[in-house]
XYZ file of C-alpha atoms in Angstrom:
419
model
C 203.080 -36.796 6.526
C 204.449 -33.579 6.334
C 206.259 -34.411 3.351
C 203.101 -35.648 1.701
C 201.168 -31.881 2.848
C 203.757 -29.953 0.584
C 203.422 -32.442 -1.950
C 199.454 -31.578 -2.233
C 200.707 -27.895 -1.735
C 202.745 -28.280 -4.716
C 200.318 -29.925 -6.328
C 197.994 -27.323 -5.888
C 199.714 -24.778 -7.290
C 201.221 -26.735 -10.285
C 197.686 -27.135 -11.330
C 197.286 -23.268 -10.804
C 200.227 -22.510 -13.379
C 198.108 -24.986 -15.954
C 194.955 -23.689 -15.767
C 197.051 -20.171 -17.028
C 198.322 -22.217 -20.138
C 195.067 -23.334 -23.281
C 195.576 -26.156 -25.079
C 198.008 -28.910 -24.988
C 199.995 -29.259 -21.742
C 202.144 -32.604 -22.586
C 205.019 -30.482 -22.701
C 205.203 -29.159 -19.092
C 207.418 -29.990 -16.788
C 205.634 -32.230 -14.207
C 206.896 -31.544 -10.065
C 209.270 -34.734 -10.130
C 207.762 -36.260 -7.103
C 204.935 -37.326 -9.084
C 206.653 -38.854 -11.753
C 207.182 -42.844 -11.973
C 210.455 -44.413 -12.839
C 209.805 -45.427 -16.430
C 209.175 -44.037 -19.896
C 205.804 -44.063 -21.945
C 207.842 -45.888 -24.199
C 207.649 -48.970 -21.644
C 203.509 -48.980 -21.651
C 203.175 -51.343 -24.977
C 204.889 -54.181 -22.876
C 201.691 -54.694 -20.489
C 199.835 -55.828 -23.288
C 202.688 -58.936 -23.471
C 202.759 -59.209 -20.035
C 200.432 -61.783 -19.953
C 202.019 -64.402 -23.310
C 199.468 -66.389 -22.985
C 196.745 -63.623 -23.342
C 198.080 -62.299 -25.592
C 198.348 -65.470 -28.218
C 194.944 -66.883 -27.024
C 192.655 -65.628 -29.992
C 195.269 -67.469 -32.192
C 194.310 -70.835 -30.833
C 190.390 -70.745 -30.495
C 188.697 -72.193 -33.861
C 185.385 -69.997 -34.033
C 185.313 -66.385 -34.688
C 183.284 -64.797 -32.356
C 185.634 -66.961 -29.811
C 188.727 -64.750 -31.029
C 187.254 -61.868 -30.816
C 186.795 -62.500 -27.207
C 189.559 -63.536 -26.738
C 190.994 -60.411 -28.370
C 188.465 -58.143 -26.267
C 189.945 -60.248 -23.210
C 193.623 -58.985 -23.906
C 192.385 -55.391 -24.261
C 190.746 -55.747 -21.311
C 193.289 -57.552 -18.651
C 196.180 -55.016 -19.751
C 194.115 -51.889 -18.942
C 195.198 -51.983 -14.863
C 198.695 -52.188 -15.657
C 198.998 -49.276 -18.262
C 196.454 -46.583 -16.720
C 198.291 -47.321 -13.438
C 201.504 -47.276 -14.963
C 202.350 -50.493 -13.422
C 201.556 -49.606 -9.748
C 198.704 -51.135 -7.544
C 195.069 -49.813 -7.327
C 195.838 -48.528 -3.584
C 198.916 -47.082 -5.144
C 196.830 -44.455 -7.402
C 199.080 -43.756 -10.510
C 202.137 -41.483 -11.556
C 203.402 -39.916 -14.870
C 205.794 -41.630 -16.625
C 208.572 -39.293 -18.240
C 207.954 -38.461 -21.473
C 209.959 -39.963 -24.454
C 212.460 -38.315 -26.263
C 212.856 -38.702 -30.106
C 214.460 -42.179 -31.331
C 213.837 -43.656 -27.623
C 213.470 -47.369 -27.833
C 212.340 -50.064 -25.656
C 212.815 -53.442 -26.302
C 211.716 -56.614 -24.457
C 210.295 -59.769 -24.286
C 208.177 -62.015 -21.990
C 208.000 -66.168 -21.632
C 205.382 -67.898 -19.762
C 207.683 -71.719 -19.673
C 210.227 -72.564 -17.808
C 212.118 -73.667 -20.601
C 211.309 -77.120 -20.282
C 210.542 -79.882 -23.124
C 207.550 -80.142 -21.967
C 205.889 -77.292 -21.686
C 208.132 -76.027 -24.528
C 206.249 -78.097 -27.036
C 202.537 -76.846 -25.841
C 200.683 -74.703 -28.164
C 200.126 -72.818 -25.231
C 203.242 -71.753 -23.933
C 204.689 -68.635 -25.247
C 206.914 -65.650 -25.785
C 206.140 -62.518 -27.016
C 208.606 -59.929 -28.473
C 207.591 -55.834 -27.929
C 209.917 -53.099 -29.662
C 208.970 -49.926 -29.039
C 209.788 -46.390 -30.670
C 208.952 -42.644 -30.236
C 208.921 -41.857 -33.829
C 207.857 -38.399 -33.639
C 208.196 -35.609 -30.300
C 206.242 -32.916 -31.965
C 203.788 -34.035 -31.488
C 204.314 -36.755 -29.063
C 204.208 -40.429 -31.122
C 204.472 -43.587 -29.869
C 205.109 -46.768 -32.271
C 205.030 -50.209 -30.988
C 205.139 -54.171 -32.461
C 204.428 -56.912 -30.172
C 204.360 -60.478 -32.130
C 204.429 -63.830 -31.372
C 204.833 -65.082 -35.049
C 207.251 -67.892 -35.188
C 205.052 -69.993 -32.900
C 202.096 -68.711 -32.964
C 201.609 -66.471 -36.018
C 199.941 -63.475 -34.118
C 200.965 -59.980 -33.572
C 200.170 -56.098 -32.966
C 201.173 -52.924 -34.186
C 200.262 -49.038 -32.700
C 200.604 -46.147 -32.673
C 199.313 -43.295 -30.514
C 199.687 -39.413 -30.675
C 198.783 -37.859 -27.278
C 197.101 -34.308 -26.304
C 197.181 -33.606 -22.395
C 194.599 -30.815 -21.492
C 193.274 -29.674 -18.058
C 189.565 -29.727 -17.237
C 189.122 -28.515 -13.871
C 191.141 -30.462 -11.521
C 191.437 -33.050 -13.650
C 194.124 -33.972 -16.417
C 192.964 -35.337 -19.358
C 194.883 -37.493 -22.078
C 193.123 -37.666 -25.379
C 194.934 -40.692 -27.983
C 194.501 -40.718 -31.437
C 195.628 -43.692 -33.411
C 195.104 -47.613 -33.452
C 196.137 -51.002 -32.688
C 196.060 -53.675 -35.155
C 196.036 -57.254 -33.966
C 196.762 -59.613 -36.732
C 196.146 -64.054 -36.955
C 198.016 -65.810 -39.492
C 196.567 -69.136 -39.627
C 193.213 -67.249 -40.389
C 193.887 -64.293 -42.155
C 192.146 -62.228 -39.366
C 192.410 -58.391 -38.517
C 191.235 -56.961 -35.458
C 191.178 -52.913 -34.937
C 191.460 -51.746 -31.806
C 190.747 -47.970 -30.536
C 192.944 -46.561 -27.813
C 190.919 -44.997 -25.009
C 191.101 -41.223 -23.101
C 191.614 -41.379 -19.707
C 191.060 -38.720 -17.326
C 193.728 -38.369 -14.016
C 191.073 -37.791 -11.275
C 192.216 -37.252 -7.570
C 194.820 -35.201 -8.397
C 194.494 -33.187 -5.281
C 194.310 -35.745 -2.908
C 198.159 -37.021 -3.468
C 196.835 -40.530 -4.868
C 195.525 -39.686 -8.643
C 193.400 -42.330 -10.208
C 192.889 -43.277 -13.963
C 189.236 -42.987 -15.009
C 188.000 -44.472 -18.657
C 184.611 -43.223 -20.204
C 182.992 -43.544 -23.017
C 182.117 -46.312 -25.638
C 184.831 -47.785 -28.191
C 184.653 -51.033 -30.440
C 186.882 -53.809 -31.711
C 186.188 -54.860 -35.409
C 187.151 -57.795 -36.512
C 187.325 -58.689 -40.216
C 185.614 -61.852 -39.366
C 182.151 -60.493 -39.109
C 182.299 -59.771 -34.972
C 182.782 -56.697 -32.849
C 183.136 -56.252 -29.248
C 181.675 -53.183 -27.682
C 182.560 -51.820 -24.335
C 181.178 -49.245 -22.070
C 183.764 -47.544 -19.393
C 181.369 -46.346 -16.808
C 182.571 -42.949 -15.088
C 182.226 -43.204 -11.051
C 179.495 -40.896 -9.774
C 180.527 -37.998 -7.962
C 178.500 -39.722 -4.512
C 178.352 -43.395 -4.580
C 179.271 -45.436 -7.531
C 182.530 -47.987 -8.407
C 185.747 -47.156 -9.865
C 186.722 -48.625 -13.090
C 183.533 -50.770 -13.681
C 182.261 -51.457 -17.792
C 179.984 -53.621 -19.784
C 181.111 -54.920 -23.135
C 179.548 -57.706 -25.685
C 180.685 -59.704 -28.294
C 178.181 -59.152 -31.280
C 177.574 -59.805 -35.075
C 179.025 -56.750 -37.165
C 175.856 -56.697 -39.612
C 173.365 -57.565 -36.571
C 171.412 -54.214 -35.801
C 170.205 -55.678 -32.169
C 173.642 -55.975 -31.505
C 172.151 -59.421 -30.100
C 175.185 -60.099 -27.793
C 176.645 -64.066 -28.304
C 179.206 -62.797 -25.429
C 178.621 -60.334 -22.498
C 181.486 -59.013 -20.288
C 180.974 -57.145 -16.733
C 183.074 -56.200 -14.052
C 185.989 -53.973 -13.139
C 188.460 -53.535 -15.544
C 190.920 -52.827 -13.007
C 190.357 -56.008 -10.865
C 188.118 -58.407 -11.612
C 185.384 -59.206 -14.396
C 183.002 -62.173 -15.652
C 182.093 -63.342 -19.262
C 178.398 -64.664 -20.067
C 177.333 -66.411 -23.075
C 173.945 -65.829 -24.774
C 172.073 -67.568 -21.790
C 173.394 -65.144 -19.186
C 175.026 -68.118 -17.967
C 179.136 -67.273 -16.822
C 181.362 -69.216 -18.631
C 184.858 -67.599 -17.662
C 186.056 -65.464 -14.531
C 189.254 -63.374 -15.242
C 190.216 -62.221 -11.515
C 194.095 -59.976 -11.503
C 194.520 -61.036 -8.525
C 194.690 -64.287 -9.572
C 198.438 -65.834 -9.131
C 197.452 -67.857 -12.476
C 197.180 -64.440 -14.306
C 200.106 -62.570 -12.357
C 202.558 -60.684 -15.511
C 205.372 -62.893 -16.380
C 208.788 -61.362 -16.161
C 210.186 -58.968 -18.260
C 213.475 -60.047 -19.953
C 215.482 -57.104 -21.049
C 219.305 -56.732 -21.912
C 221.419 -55.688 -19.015
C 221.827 -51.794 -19.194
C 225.653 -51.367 -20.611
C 224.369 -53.838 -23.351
C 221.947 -51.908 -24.379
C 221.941 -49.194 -27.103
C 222.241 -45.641 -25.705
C 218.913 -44.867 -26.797
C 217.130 -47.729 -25.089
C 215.316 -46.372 -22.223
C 216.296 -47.412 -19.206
C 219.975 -46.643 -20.058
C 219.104 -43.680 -21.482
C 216.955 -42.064 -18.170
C 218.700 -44.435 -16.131
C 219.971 -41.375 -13.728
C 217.027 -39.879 -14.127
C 214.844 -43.173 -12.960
C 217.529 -43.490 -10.279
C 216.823 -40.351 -8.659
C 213.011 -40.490 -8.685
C 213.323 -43.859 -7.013
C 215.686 -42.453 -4.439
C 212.992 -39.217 -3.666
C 215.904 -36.668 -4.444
C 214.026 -33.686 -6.569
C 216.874 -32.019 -7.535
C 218.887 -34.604 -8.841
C 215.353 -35.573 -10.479
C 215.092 -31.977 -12.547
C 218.816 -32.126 -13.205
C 219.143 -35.241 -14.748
C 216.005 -34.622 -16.717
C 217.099 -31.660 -17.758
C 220.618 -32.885 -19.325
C 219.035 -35.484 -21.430
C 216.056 -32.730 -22.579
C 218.700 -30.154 -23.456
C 220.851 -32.507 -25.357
C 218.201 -33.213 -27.163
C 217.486 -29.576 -28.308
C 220.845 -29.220 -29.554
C 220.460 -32.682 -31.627
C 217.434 -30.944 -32.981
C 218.595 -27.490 -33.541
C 221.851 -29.492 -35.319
C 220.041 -31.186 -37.354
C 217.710 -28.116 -38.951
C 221.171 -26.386 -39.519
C 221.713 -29.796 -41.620
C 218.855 -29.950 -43.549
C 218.509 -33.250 -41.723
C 215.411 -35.209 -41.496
C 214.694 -37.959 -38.587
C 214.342 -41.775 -39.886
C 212.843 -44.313 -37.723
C 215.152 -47.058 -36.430
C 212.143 -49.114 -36.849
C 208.962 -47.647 -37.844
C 207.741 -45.351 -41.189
C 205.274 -42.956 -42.023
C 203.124 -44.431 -44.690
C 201.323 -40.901 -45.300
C 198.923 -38.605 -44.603
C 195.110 -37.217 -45.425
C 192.341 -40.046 -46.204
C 194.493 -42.457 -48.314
C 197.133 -42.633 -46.258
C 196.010 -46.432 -44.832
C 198.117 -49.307 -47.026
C 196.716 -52.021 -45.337
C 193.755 -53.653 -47.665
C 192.606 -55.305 -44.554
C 192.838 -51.946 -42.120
C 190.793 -50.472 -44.789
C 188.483 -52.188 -44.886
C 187.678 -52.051 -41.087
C 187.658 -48.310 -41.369
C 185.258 -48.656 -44.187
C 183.044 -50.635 -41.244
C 183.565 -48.453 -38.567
C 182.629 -45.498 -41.013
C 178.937 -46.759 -41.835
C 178.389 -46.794 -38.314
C 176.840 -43.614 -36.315
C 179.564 -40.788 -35.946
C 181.621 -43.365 -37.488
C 183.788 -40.458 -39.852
C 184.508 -39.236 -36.217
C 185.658 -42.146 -35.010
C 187.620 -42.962 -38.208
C 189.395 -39.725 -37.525
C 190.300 -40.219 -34.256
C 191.601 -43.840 -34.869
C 193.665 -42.649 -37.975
C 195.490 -40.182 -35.893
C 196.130 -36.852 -35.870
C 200.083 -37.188 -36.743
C 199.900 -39.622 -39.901
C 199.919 -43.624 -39.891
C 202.824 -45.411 -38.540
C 203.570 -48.851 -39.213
C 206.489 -51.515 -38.322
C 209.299 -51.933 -40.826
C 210.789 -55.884 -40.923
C 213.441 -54.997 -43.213
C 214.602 -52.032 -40.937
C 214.502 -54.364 -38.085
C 216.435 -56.657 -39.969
C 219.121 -54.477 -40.221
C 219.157 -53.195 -36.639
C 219.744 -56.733 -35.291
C 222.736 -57.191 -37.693
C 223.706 -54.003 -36.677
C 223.641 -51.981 -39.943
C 220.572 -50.257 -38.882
C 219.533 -46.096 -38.927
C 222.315 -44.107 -38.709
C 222.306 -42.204 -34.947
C 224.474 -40.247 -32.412
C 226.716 -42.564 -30.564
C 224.094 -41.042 -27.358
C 220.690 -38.978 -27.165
C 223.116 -37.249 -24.987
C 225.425 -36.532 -27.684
């Protein structure tokens, strides 16, 4: 308890020292004791968590019913990455920021392995690699895919702003997802909401969504949701509406309607009104699968959970100096690889990712185009175009690249980040 007192203390005043600094705060120091043992880098994996989820949309034979599925995904992998993997009751932390070149690399399987349920179109596994491609400012890259199977996958990328408004934190993202079915030559683009870190005060921050974002699909369909804030007296946490609609249909005459929490538990309704499908977390049936990662000495140096792996261990044991210290010898090593490197002339590459450009023609994708094109003839639509194409250039996965990393000629690096 009294532990918990001079944590709010802390707290307190941390959030004094911010409201002295305008502009973007990502690159403070956070007090460790409200930092979680992981890396932003691991947040792309909750939306493979779930295989099965996740390759759905590639298995339903109307349109509208992949874009719900799609909208489905979005929604059942919002608990796990604005809680950053911790429980409602739990309240969230802040997960260590990357450094440049950090990887993460997993996978997921929802079989056992067996013949059986090896050969059902519904079993699956689902890849994620992971990259910060950029530190100033702050870029994440990721590819999920399930493509020898099932022929589906994602790519994103997400540049993030942290500001203070009042005694709140806020995270802005700009960027996009792009969810991609082979056997029908679909494209889905997917935004990549704010949150807002309310409750700081009281020890046990929660993540709060607002506002309205869209899913286009090149199929014809978009699903629209509504994150509705809680009320300062009365109201529910993490509740939304969201529909399924024609793109070209005015009325937005929902053929789908969602409603619930997206942190817990929410129904779907076809045109009737009538619920056809419950999606409950707490469901055992919907529980994540487990992550299957290398063990740490054979992973690369800069996979993250070697890389912080003193750092993670110190947070987990409660011991704040150790915390800071390890922190800080990863964070300073990476300075001098930096300040090395401008001596050099040198310029970063991607292990796995590249910058395709920058300014308004910058998209390469015909398809991703042409979704921006549709999100653009909508109202404040060259807003939302902005914010979607990111403020740090478009990033996009690199096959040949990640060709060469698993045959070990990939981008030259440091033997360490710590180098």
């Amino acid at each position: 308890m009294v532990a918990r007192l001079g944590n709010v203390s802390a707290l307190k005043d941390f959030l004094a020292f911010l409201a002295t600094v305008s502009g973007d705060i990502s690159h403070i120091t956070a007090p460790p004791f409200i930092l979680a043992p992981q890396s932003l880098t691991e947040f792309p994996s909750y939306w493979a968590e779930r295989p099965s989820l996740f390759t759905a949309a590639a298995h339903e034979p109307t349109p509208e019913k992949r874009c719900l599925a799609v909208l489905k995904l979005y929604l059942a992998s919002l608990q796990r990455q604005y809680y950053v993997g911790r429980t409602v009751k739990e309240g969230l932390k802040k997960p260590l920021n990357p450094f440049l070149g950090e990887l993460f690399l997993c996978e997921f399987t929802d079989h056992d392995l067996t013949s059986e349920k090896e050969d059902s179109d519904k079993s699956s596994t689902v890849r994620v690699i992971t990259e910060q491609v950029s530190h100033h400012p702050p870029t994440t890259a990721c590819y999920v895919s399930s493509d020898e199977r099932h022929g589906i996958h994602a790519e994103a990328y997400s540049t993030q702003q942290t500001t203070l408004s009042g005694t709140s934190i806020v995270i802005r993202q700009s960027g996009h997802a792009v969810i991609t079915i082979d056997r029908y030559d679909e494209t889905y683009l997917l935004p990549l909401p704010d949150v807002r870190a309310r409750g700081v005060l009281t020890g046990v921050p929660w993540p709060e969504l607002g506002d309205t974002y869209r899913i286009v699909s090149s199929a014809g369909y978009t699903a629209e949701m509504k994150f509705i804030p809680k009320r300062m007296w009365g109201g529910e946490r993490n509740a939304f509406e969201a529909a399924v609609y024609k793109t070209d249909d005015a009325t937005k005459d929902a053929v789908y309607s969602l409603g619930g929490h997206w942190s817990s538990r929410f129904g779907v309704y076809n045109t009737h009104g009538h619920q056809v499908d419950t999606f409950d977390l707490a469901d055992p049936e919907n529980a994540p699968a487990p992550m299957t990662i290398r063990p740490l000495d054979q992973q690369s140096p800069w996979e993250s959970r070697r890389a912080w792996r003193d750092a993670f261990d110190a947070i987990r044991r409660g011991d704040q100096t150790a915390t800071v210290a390890e922190k800080g010898k990863l964070e300073e090593a990476q300075r001098r690889m930096r300040k090395r490197e401008r001596a050099a002339g040198q310029e970063w590459e991607c292990t796995f990712f590249n910058r395709v450009g920058e300014g308004e023609d910058e998209e390469t994708d015909p398809a991703v185009k042409k979704l921006f094109d549709v999100v653009a003839a909508s109202e404040d639509g060259a807003d939302e175009v902005e914010r979607l194409r990111g403020s740090n250039g478009v990033w996009r996965f690199d096959p040949v690249k990640a060709r060469k990393w698993r045959e070990g000629q990939g981008v030259a690096r440091p033997e360490s980040p710590l180098a």
